[in-house]
């Protein structure tokens, strides 16, 4: 019996028992669907979030104090002057700015809102490409140094506080302070940020002037290029340690480090979920072996007749092995289609970019073939070893 004849015989055997063959494929279909969906969504989500993170600047980094440091903490651990000095002297740093974030109630003529207040210097827009001025302007160096009470509102916040009024030149109240609105902005936010709180920017020196204990929480920087990020962070922490005479008191992290950590986490989770999904493939393989053993038992007389007519052991082996392989490959194909469909559906509702993971497809078909051969080999070998006389006597 040649290969094509064995293939035709195997297909005829599967077609003659459609319900049983379909149930046999079910474990393979569920396993492959799970593996494809998990890997495709894992890679798609990873690329989507990595892309979102990179919008905020691949060259960016943060400097902050280590709260677990043994050195005594003070309000001048980080200062506005530190940022200005490092921006001026460092060959690796393009710009470094001080940055504070707080939360406050801002009152306008129409209503009041709880707002994220960001205080920084006029150079902040140089390192934050996601913030775009819509109306008016951002505050200047003069506004900052002269402690002018000015504020830049997010577009959505301006609409809530002023309605249809032009907010420019109007005043808002923040605690006991009255500030003049000099501009509005639109910010491209992180896609997966569920926060609904609006924001506003004020000059950091003005912010520090009315704090009971004024301090700078973070320095945000932008390196000259991607290759200079590590050197920029190292120089900044060394400078601060030397100036403030505090060893191991400052820490830094870059956007690229965050991307790498996230990729490592999602990669690990994808592997874990894939292994869990792969268990169902093994269960499906056991089901294939059981059904093939049943098939051998049912067709014992057929095997005896074929052997009596001259069929060789390898012919019988090939027939049952091909039948097992076809069952698994058909199950694998259906699983791939269902897996891609499930991933596309979840991607649509989660607003993730669609991603066709060829690696997952190749792995799925590889698993299907391996399961078909591995779990089909024992039943096929059992059929091939049957004695023709005993097989003919079988009832």
CSV table of C-alpha atoms in Angstrom, one decimal:
chain,number,residue,atom,x,y,z
A,1,UNK,CA,0.0,0.0,0.0
A,2,UNK,CA,1.5,3.4,-1.0
A,3,UNK,CA,1.1,6.6,0.9
A,4,UNK,CA,-1.8,8.0,-1.0
A,5,UNK,CA,-3.8,4.8,-0.7
A,6,UNK,CA,-3.1,4.8,3.0
A,7,UNK,CA,-4.2,8.5,3.2
A,8,UNK,CA,-7.5,7.7,1.4
A,9,UNK,CA,-8.2,4.8,3.6
A,10,UNK,CA,-7.5,6.8,6.7
A,11,UNK,CA,-9.8,9.6,5.5
A,12,UNK,CA,-12.6,7.1,4.7
A,13,UNK,CA,-12.2,5.7,8.2
A,14,UNK,CA,-12.5,9.1,9.8
A,15,UNK,CA,-15.5,10.0,7.6
A,16,UNK,CA,-17.3,6.8,8.4
A,17,UNK,CA,-17.2,7.8,12.1
A,18,UNK,CA,-17.8,11.5,12.0
A,19,UNK,CA,-19.2,12.0,15.5
A,20,UNK,CA,-16.5,9.9,17.1
A,21,UNK,CA,-13.8,11.7,15.1
A,22,UNK,CA,-15.2,15.1,16.0
A,23,UNK,CA,-15.3,14.3,19.7
A,24,UNK,CA,-11.7,12.9,19.4
A,25,UNK,CA,-10.6,16.3,17.9
A,26,UNK,CA,-12.3,18.3,20.7
A,27,UNK,CA,-9.4,18.1,23.2
A,28,UNK,CA,-6.9,19.1,20.5
A,29,UNK,CA,-9.2,21.9,19.3
A,30,UNK,CA,-9.5,23.3,22.9
A,31,UNK,CA,-5.8,23.1,23.5
A,32,UNK,CA,-4.7,24.7,20.3
A,33,UNK,CA,-7.4,27.4,20.6
A,34,UNK,CA,-6.1,28.2,24.0
A,35,UNK,CA,-2.4,28.3,23.0
A,36,UNK,CA,-3.0,30.4,19.9
A,37,UNK,CA,-5.3,32.9,21.8
A,38,UNK,CA,-2.9,33.3,24.7
A,39,UNK,CA,0.2,33.7,22.6
A,40,UNK,CA,-1.4,36.1,20.1
A,41,UNK,CA,-3.0,38.3,22.8
A,42,UNK,CA,0.2,38.2,24.8
A,43,UNK,CA,2.3,39.4,21.9
A,44,UNK,CA,-0.3,41.9,20.8
A,45,UNK,CA,-0.7,43.3,24.3
A,46,UNK,CA,3.0,43.5,24.8
A,47,UNK,CA,3.6,45.4,21.5
A,48,UNK,CA,0.7,47.7,22.2
A,49,UNK,CA,1.9,48.7,25.7
A,50,UNK,CA,5.5,48.9,24.6
A,51,UNK,CA,4.5,51.3,21.8
A,52,UNK,CA,2.4,53.4,24.2
A,53,UNK,CA,5.4,53.6,26.6
A,54,UNK,CA,7.8,54.6,23.8
A,55,UNK,CA,5.5,57.6,23.0
A,56,UNK,CA,6.6,59.1,26.3
A,57,UNK,CA,10.2,59.2,25.2
A,58,UNK,CA,12.7,56.4,24.8
A,59,UNK,CA,15.5,58.8,26.0
A,60,UNK,CA,13.6,59.9,29.2
A,61,UNK,CA,14.6,59.0,32.8
A,62,UNK,CA,13.7,59.9,36.4
A,63,UNK,CA,15.9,60.7,39.4
A,64,UNK,CA,14.5,60.3,42.9
A,65,UNK,CA,15.5,59.7,46.5
A,66,UNK,CA,15.6,56.2,47.9
A,67,UNK,CA,13.2,56.2,50.9
A,68,UNK,CA,15.0,53.1,52.2
A,69,UNK,CA,18.3,54.9,52.3
A,70,UNK,CA,20.1,55.0,55.6
A,71,UNK,CA,21.0,58.6,55.0
A,72,UNK,CA,18.8,61.2,56.7
A,73,UNK,CA,16.1,62.7,54.4
A,74,UNK,CA,15.7,66.4,54.0
A,75,UNK,CA,13.6,68.8,51.9
A,76,UNK,CA,16.6,69.9,49.9
A,77,UNK,CA,17.7,66.4,48.7
A,78,UNK,CA,16.5,67.5,45.2
A,79,UNK,CA,16.3,71.1,44.2
A,80,UNK,CA,15.4,73.2,41.2
A,81,UNK,CA,19.0,74.4,41.0
A,82,UNK,CA,20.2,70.7,40.8
A,83,UNK,CA,18.2,70.2,37.6
A,84,UNK,CA,19.4,73.5,36.1
A,85,UNK,CA,23.1,72.8,36.9
A,86,UNK,CA,23.0,69.2,35.5
A,87,UNK,CA,21.3,70.5,32.3
A,88,UNK,CA,24.1,72.9,31.9
A,89,UNK,CA,27.2,70.8,32.7
A,90,UNK,CA,26.3,67.3,31.6
A,91,UNK,CA,27.4,66.2,28.1
A,92,UNK,CA,24.8,63.4,28.2
A,93,UNK,CA,21.7,65.3,29.4
A,94,UNK,CA,19.7,67.4,27.0
A,95,UNK,CA,17.4,68.7,29.7
A,96,UNK,CA,16.6,68.0,33.3
A,97,UNK,CA,13.6,69.5,35.1
A,98,UNK,CA,12.2,69.3,38.6
A,99,UNK,CA,8.7,67.8,38.9
A,100,UNK,CA,6.1,67.6,41.7
A,101,UNK,CA,2.6,66.1,41.6
A,102,UNK,CA,-0.2,66.8,44.0
A,103,UNK,CA,-4.0,66.8,44.2
A,104,UNK,CA,-6.2,69.8,44.8
A,105,UNK,CA,-9.7,71.3,44.4
A,106,UNK,CA,-9.7,73.9,41.6
A,107,UNK,CA,-12.8,76.3,41.5
A,108,UNK,CA,-14.0,78.0,38.4
A,109,UNK,CA,-17.1,80.2,37.7
A,110,UNK,CA,-19.1,77.2,36.6
A,111,UNK,CA,-18.0,74.4,39.0
A,112,UNK,CA,-15.1,73.0,41.0
A,113,UNK,CA,-13.1,69.9,40.3
A,114,UNK,CA,-10.5,67.7,42.0
A,115,UNK,CA,-7.4,68.1,39.8
A,116,UNK,CA,-3.9,66.6,39.5
A,117,UNK,CA,-1.6,69.5,39.9
A,118,UNK,CA,1.8,69.2,38.1
A,119,UNK,CA,4.5,71.7,39.0
A,120,UNK,CA,7.6,72.0,36.9
A,121,UNK,CA,9.7,74.6,35.0
A,122,UNK,CA,9.2,76.2,31.6
A,123,UNK,CA,11.4,73.6,29.9
A,124,UNK,CA,9.1,70.7,30.7
A,125,UNK,CA,7.6,70.6,27.2
A,126,UNK,CA,11.0,69.9,25.8
A,127,UNK,CA,11.1,66.5,27.4
A,128,UNK,CA,7.4,65.7,27.3
A,129,UNK,CA,6.2,65.4,23.7
A,130,UNK,CA,2.7,64.2,24.7
A,131,UNK,CA,1.6,67.6,26.0
A,132,UNK,CA,0.5,70.0,23.3
A,133,UNK,CA,-0.7,73.6,23.9
A,134,UNK,CA,-4.2,74.2,22.5
A,135,UNK,CA,-4.8,77.9,23.5
A,136,UNK,CA,-2.5,80.6,24.9
A,137,UNK,CA,0.9,79.5,26.1
A,138,UNK,CA,2.8,77.5,28.7
A,139,UNK,CA,4.4,79.4,31.5
A,140,UNK,CA,7.8,81.0,30.8
A,141,UNK,CA,11.1,81.1,32.8
A,142,UNK,CA,10.1,84.7,33.9
A,143,UNK,CA,6.8,83.4,35.2
A,144,UNK,CA,8.6,80.7,37.2
A,145,UNK,CA,11.4,82.9,38.6
A,146,UNK,CA,9.1,85.7,39.5
A,147,UNK,CA,6.7,83.4,41.3
A,148,UNK,CA,3.7,84.4,39.1
A,149,UNK,CA,0.4,82.8,40.0
A,150,UNK,CA,-0.4,81.3,36.6
A,151,UNK,CA,-1.9,78.0,35.6
A,152,UNK,CA,-2.3,76.0,32.4
A,153,UNK,CA,-5.4,73.9,32.3
A,154,UNK,CA,-6.2,70.6,30.5
A,155,UNK,CA,-8.8,71.3,27.7
A,156,UNK,CA,-11.4,69.1,29.3
A,157,UNK,CA,-10.9,70.8,32.7
A,158,UNK,CA,-11.2,74.2,31.1
A,159,UNK,CA,-14.5,73.2,29.6
A,160,UNK,CA,-15.8,72.0,33.0
A,161,UNK,CA,-14.7,75.1,34.9
A,162,UNK,CA,-15.7,77.7,32.4
A,163,UNK,CA,-18.2,76.1,30.0
A,164,UNK,CA,-18.3,78.1,26.8
A,165,UNK,CA,-16.4,81.0,28.2
A,166,UNK,CA,-12.8,81.7,26.9
A,167,UNK,CA,-10.7,80.7,29.9
A,168,UNK,CA,-7.6,82.7,28.9
A,169,UNK,CA,-7.1,85.6,31.4
A,170,UNK,CA,-9.8,84.3,33.8
A,171,UNK,CA,-9.0,83.3,37.3
A,172,UNK,CA,-9.4,80.1,39.2
A,173,UNK,CA,-9.0,79.4,42.9
A,174,UNK,CA,-6.9,76.6,44.3
A,175,UNK,CA,-7.1,76.5,48.1
A,176,UNK,CA,-6.3,80.1,49.3
A,177,UNK,CA,-4.6,81.0,46.0
A,178,UNK,CA,-6.0,82.8,43.0
A,179,UNK,CA,-4.3,81.9,39.7
A,180,UNK,CA,-4.6,83.3,36.2
A,181,UNK,CA,-5.3,80.9,33.3
A,182,UNK,CA,-2.6,81.6,30.6
A,183,UNK,CA,-3.2,78.5,28.5
A,184,UNK,CA,-4.9,75.2,27.9
A,185,UNK,CA,-3.4,71.9,26.7
A,186,UNK,CA,-4.3,68.5,25.3
A,187,UNK,CA,-2.3,65.5,26.5
A,188,UNK,CA,-1.9,62.2,24.7
A,189,UNK,CA,-2.4,59.9,27.7
A,190,UNK,CA,-1.4,56.3,28.2
A,191,UNK,CA,-4.0,54.2,26.5
A,192,UNK,CA,-4.5,51.9,29.5
A,193,UNK,CA,-4.7,54.7,32.1
A,194,UNK,CA,-8.2,54.3,33.6
A,195,UNK,CA,-7.9,57.6,35.6
A,196,UNK,CA,-10.6,60.1,34.8
A,197,UNK,CA,-8.9,63.0,36.8
A,198,UNK,CA,-8.0,66.1,34.8
A,199,UNK,CA,-4.7,67.9,35.2
A,200,UNK,CA,-3.2,71.4,35.3
A,201,UNK,CA,0.4,72.8,35.3
A,202,UNK,CA,1.8,75.5,37.5
A,203,UNK,CA,5.4,76.9,37.9
A,204,UNK,CA,7.3,74.9,40.5
A,205,UNK,CA,8.8,77.9,42.3
A,206,UNK,CA,5.4,79.3,42.9
A,207,UNK,CA,4.2,75.9,44.0
A,208,UNK,CA,7.2,75.6,46.5
A,209,UNK,CA,6.5,79.2,47.8
A,210,UNK,CA,3.2,78.3,49.5
A,211,UNK,CA,4.1,74.7,50.7
A,212,UNK,CA,4.7,74.4,54.4
A,213,UNK,CA,7.6,72.0,53.8
A,214,UNK,CA,8.8,72.7,50.2
A,215,UNK,CA,10.6,69.9,48.5
A,216,UNK,CA,11.1,68.5,45.0
A,217,UNK,CA,10.1,64.9,44.6
A,218,UNK,CA,11.5,64.0,41.2
A,219,UNK,CA,13.9,65.2,38.5
A,220,UNK,CA,12.7,64.2,35.0
A,221,UNK,CA,15.3,64.1,32.3
A,222,UNK,CA,15.9,63.6,28.6
A,223,UNK,CA,19.2,62.2,27.4
A,224,UNK,CA,20.9,63.3,24.2
A,225,UNK,CA,20.2,60.0,22.6
A,226,UNK,CA,19.2,56.4,23.6
A,227,UNK,CA,22.9,55.4,24.0
A,228,UNK,CA,23.4,58.2,26.5
A,229,UNK,CA,20.6,57.3,28.9
A,230,UNK,CA,22.6,55.1,31.3
A,231,UNK,CA,25.5,57.6,31.3
A,232,UNK,CA,23.1,60.5,32.0
A,233,UNK,CA,21.5,58.7,35.0
A,234,UNK,CA,24.9,57.6,36.4
A,235,UNK,CA,26.3,61.1,36.2
A,236,UNK,CA,23.2,62.7,37.7
A,237,UNK,CA,23.1,60.4,40.7
A,238,UNK,CA,26.9,60.8,41.2
A,239,UNK,CA,26.6,64.6,41.1
A,240,UNK,CA,23.7,64.6,43.6
A,241,UNK,CA,25.5,62.2,45.9
A,242,UNK,CA,28.7,64.4,45.9
A,243,UNK,CA,26.8,67.7,46.2
A,244,UNK,CA,24.5,66.6,49.1
A,245,UNK,CA,27.2,64.3,50.6
A,246,UNK,CA,24.8,61.3,50.7
A,247,UNK,CA,25.9,57.9,49.4
A,248,UNK,CA,23.5,55.5,48.0
A,249,UNK,CA,20.7,58.0,48.6
A,250,UNK,CA,19.6,58.5,45.0
A,251,UNK,CA,17.9,56.2,42.5
A,252,UNK,CA,17.1,56.4,38.8
A,253,UNK,CA,15.1,54.5,36.2
A,254,UNK,CA,14.5,55.0,32.5
A,255,UNK,CA,11.5,54.5,30.3
A,256,UNK,CA,13.5,51.7,28.5
A,257,UNK,CA,14.0,49.9,31.8
A,258,UNK,CA,10.2,50.0,32.4
A,259,UNK,CA,9.6,48.6,28.9
A,260,UNK,CA,12.1,45.8,29.5
A,261,UNK,CA,10.5,44.9,32.8
A,262,UNK,CA,7.1,44.9,31.3
A,263,UNK,CA,8.2,42.7,28.4
A,264,UNK,CA,9.8,40.3,30.9
A,265,UNK,CA,6.6,40.1,33.0
A,266,UNK,CA,4.3,39.6,30.0
A,267,UNK,CA,6.6,37.0,28.5
A,268,UNK,CA,6.7,35.0,31.7
A,269,UNK,CA,2.9,35.2,32.0
A,270,UNK,CA,2.4,34.1,28.4
A,271,UNK,CA,4.7,31.1,29.0
A,272,UNK,CA,2.8,30.1,32.2
A,273,UNK,CA,-0.6,30.4,30.5
A,274,UNK,CA,0.7,28.5,27.4
A,275,UNK,CA,1.9,25.7,29.6
A,276,UNK,CA,-1.5,25.5,31.3
A,277,UNK,CA,-3.2,25.5,27.9
A,278,UNK,CA,-0.7,22.9,26.7
A,279,UNK,CA,-2.0,20.5,29.4
A,280,UNK,CA,-5.3,20.3,27.5
A,281,UNK,CA,-3.3,19.2,24.4
A,282,UNK,CA,-1.8,16.3,26.4
A,283,UNK,CA,-5.3,15.4,27.6
A,284,UNK,CA,-6.5,15.6,24.0
A,285,UNK,CA,-3.7,13.4,22.9
A,286,UNK,CA,-4.7,10.7,25.5
A,287,UNK,CA,-8.2,10.9,24.0
A,288,UNK,CA,-6.8,10.4,20.5
A,289,UNK,CA,-5.0,7.3,21.7
A,290,UNK,CA,-8.1,5.9,23.5
A,291,UNK,CA,-10.3,6.3,20.4
A,292,UNK,CA,-7.6,4.8,18.1
A,293,UNK,CA,-7.4,1.8,20.4
A,294,UNK,CA,-11.2,1.5,20.2
A,295,UNK,CA,-10.9,1.8,16.4
A,296,UNK,CA,-8.3,-1.0,16.3
A,297,UNK,CA,-10.5,-3.3,18.4
A,298,UNK,CA,-13.5,-2.6,16.2
A,299,UNK,CA,-11.6,-3.2,13.0
A,300,UNK,CA,-9.7,-6.3,14.1
A,301,UNK,CA,-11.4,-8.6,11.5
A,302,UNK,CA,-10.7,-6.0,8.8
A,303,UNK,CA,-7.0,-6.0,9.8
A,304,UNK,CA,-7.0,-9.8,9.7
A,305,UNK,CA,-8.5,-9.9,6.2
A,306,UNK,CA,-6.1,-7.3,4.9
A,307,UNK,CA,-3.1,-9.2,6.3
A,308,UNK,CA,-4.5,-12.4,4.8
A,309,UNK,CA,-4.6,-10.7,1.4
A,310,UNK,CA,-0.9,-9.7,1.7
A,311,UNK,CA,-0.9,-6.4,3.6
A,312,UNK,CA,2.4,-5.9,5.3
A,313,UNK,CA,2.9,-4.8,8.9
A,314,UNK,CA,4.1,-1.4,7.8
A,315,UNK,CA,1.0,-0.9,5.7
A,316,UNK,CA,-1.2,-1.4,8.7
A,317,UNK,CA,1.0,0.8,10.8
A,318,UNK,CA,1.0,3.6,8.2
A,319,UNK,CA,-2.8,3.4,7.9
A,320,UNK,CA,-3.6,3.9,11.6
A,321,UNK,CA,-0.7,6.4,12.1
A,322,UNK,CA,-1.9,8.5,9.2
A,323,UNK,CA,-5.5,8.4,10.6
A,324,UNK,CA,-4.3,9.6,14.0
A,325,UNK,CA,-2.2,12.3,12.4
A,326,UNK,CA,-5.1,13.6,10.2
A,327,UNK,CA,-7.4,13.7,13.2
A,328,UNK,CA,-4.9,15.9,15.1
A,329,UNK,CA,-4.1,18.1,12.2
A,330,UNK,CA,-7.7,18.8,11.4
A,331,UNK,CA,-8.2,19.5,15.1
A,332,UNK,CA,-5.2,21.7,15.0
A,333,UNK,CA,-6.4,23.7,12.0
A,334,UNK,CA,-9.8,24.3,13.6
A,335,UNK,CA,-8.1,25.3,16.8
A,336,UNK,CA,-5.9,27.8,15.0
A,337,UNK,CA,-8.9,29.4,13.3
A,338,UNK,CA,-10.9,29.5,16.6
A,339,UNK,CA,-7.8,30.8,18.5
A,340,UNK,CA,-7.2,33.6,16.0
A,341,UNK,CA,-10.9,34.5,16.0
A,342,UNK,CA,-11.0,34.6,19.8
A,343,UNK,CA,-7.8,36.8,19.9
A,344,UNK,CA,-9.3,39.1,17.2
A,345,UNK,CA,-12.5,39.4,19.2
A,346,UNK,CA,-10.7,40.2,22.5
A,347,UNK,CA,-8.4,42.6,20.6
A,348,UNK,CA,-11.3,44.5,19.2
A,349,UNK,CA,-13.1,45.0,22.5
A,350,UNK,CA,-9.8,45.7,24.4
A,351,UNK,CA,-8.6,48.1,21.5
A,352,UNK,CA,-5.4,46.2,21.0
A,353,UNK,CA,-3.8,46.0,17.6
A,354,UNK,CA,-4.5,42.8,15.7
A,355,UNK,CA,-1.5,40.5,15.6
A,356,UNK,CA,-1.0,37.3,13.6
A,357,UNK,CA,1.5,35.2,15.6
A,358,UNK,CA,3.1,32.9,13.1
A,359,UNK,CA,5.3,31.4,15.8
A,360,UNK,CA,2.2,30.3,17.7
A,361,UNK,CA,0.7,28.8,14.5
A,362,UNK,CA,3.8,26.8,13.7
A,363,UNK,CA,4.1,25.7,17.3
A,364,UNK,CA,0.4,24.6,17.3
A,365,UNK,CA,0.8,22.6,14.1
A,366,UNK,CA,4.0,21.1,15.5
A,367,UNK,CA,2.2,20.0,18.7
A,368,UNK,CA,-0.7,18.6,16.6
A,369,UNK,CA,1.7,16.6,14.5
A,370,UNK,CA,3.7,15.4,17.5
A,371,UNK,CA,0.5,14.4,19.4
A,372,UNK,CA,-0.8,12.6,16.3
A,373,UNK,CA,2.4,10.6,15.9
A,374,UNK,CA,3.1,10.0,19.6
A,375,UNK,CA,-0.3,9.0,20.8
A,376,UNK,CA,-1.2,7.3,17.5
A,377,UNK,CA,2.0,5.2,17.4
A,378,UNK,CA,0.9,2.7,20.2
A,379,UNK,CA,-2.5,1.9,18.7
A,380,UNK,CA,-1.0,1.7,15.2
A,381,UNK,CA,1.7,-0.6,16.3
A,382,UNK,CA,-0.8,-2.8,18.2
A,383,UNK,CA,-2.9,-3.1,15.0
A,384,UNK,CA,0.2,-3.9,12.9
A,385,UNK,CA,1.3,-6.7,15.3
A,386,UNK,CA,-2.1,-8.5,15.2
A,387,UNK,CA,-1.8,-12.1,14.1
A,388,UNK,CA,-4.0,-12.5,10.9
A,389,UNK,CA,-5.5,-15.9,12.0
A,390,UNK,CA,-6.4,-14.5,15.5
A,391,UNK,CA,-7.7,-11.3,14.0
A,392,UNK,CA,-10.0,-13.3,11.6
A,393,UNK,CA,-11.3,-15.3,14.6
A,394,UNK,CA,-12.1,-12.1,16.5
A,395,UNK,CA,-15.8,-11.4,17.2
